[in-house]
Amino acid sequence: MTDAPHLPKTLAGEEPDWAEAMEQGVLDAAVRLAPELGWNARLVRAACATEGLSPGDQELLLPNGARDLAALLSRRQDARALGTLGTLDAAALKIRERISRAVAARLDAGAQDLAATRRCAGFLALPGNADLGLKLAWESADRLWLWAGDTATDWNHYSKRAILSGILVPAMILRWFDGPEVAEAFVSSRIDNVMAFEKWKAGKDFDAPGRRVLDVLSRLRYGDAA
């Protein structure tokens, strides 16, 4: 059984617009049908037909077909994970536990639609869809870091998301196809690596090389001060 349709939040008292509500209705249908049909154009047609959409409406709603549907599923699961994490006080947890809880919540969110999620994962693993898979993993990592209280705006903003994306992608595949125990062991070992990296980089001045380059360029242009 799937969850009730997830309708995006709008302004207080307003109903979601037609496109947002229909996207979620089509996604609900796709989650039900994917175990039998796979994640492909056939699934998109069947899910849209279930909601009474014409081919023209389908083109307007999901111009990129199964790719759009995969993005909707990933973002629904992100929202589901954040709903779970919202019951926790991130500030009361050490950073290692925040990351661990965040990853676990995201894996659990995907497991609720396990059969469909497996089909979607196989679709995103195709060479032509790898770019979308990486983009969605980055989005998930960004949302989880924001929940964890990350406020970095320098290069750490990107390095943290790159590292967490590198944990999420294989952890998801392990969870979907090998089970929770294998995924949890992998995540635990990788988080240990992340913590070791964070400890190593603490106190390092990574902007120093850039300042040295600017200093050299300044000397070349203006000469050494007398």
Phi, psi and omega in degrees: 000136179265167177291165171296155182308132178270113182258126181300148179286139175235194178299149184308129176086351181268149173275148174300148181288171186303314184297315181296315180294319181291321176306315182289325175295317177296320179296319176303315179296319181296320179298322178290322188270337186302320180303329180269320188264343187084182180251099190196186181296325178299319177298316181300314180298316182293317181295319179292321179297323178301326180269006176078022181274140174280164176305324178294317177296321178300318181295322179290320185284316184230072184299335178257017172058233185296334177294316177297320180295322177296320178295320178298318180295315181299317183288328173296317181291326172301313181297322179296317179297317180293329175297319176294314182293335180296344177276354182255154174262097184301323183296337181275355183254148172290157187301322180299319181289326177299312181297316180299313180295320182296314180295317180299318180296321180290321177295318179296323180298319178289328182291341179293336176241049196303312183298315179291321180297322176299316179297319180293320179298319177297321177296315181290340179282347178294144183308322182288349182244003183299325180298319179292318179301317180292321179297316181292323176297319177298317178300315179299314180299319179298314181295321180291321178294321178297319176299322182287356176096014181291130178236012183298138177239356179268203183298338178298329177304315183280322181294322179296319181288325177295317180295315181292324175300321180293339174274316186297313187300304179293327179297319178297314181299317179297319181294316185292325190247338182243351175103165185295324184296316180295317180296317182296321179295319178297312182299317181300315181292321180291323178294325174302319178295320179297316180296323177295321179293316179299321179294319181295318186279348179301128179086351179284141179259090184281350177272350184302314179302320179295321179294323179294321178297315179298323179296317178296316180297322179295320179294321179296323183280317189251348181082161178293142177291142181287000000 
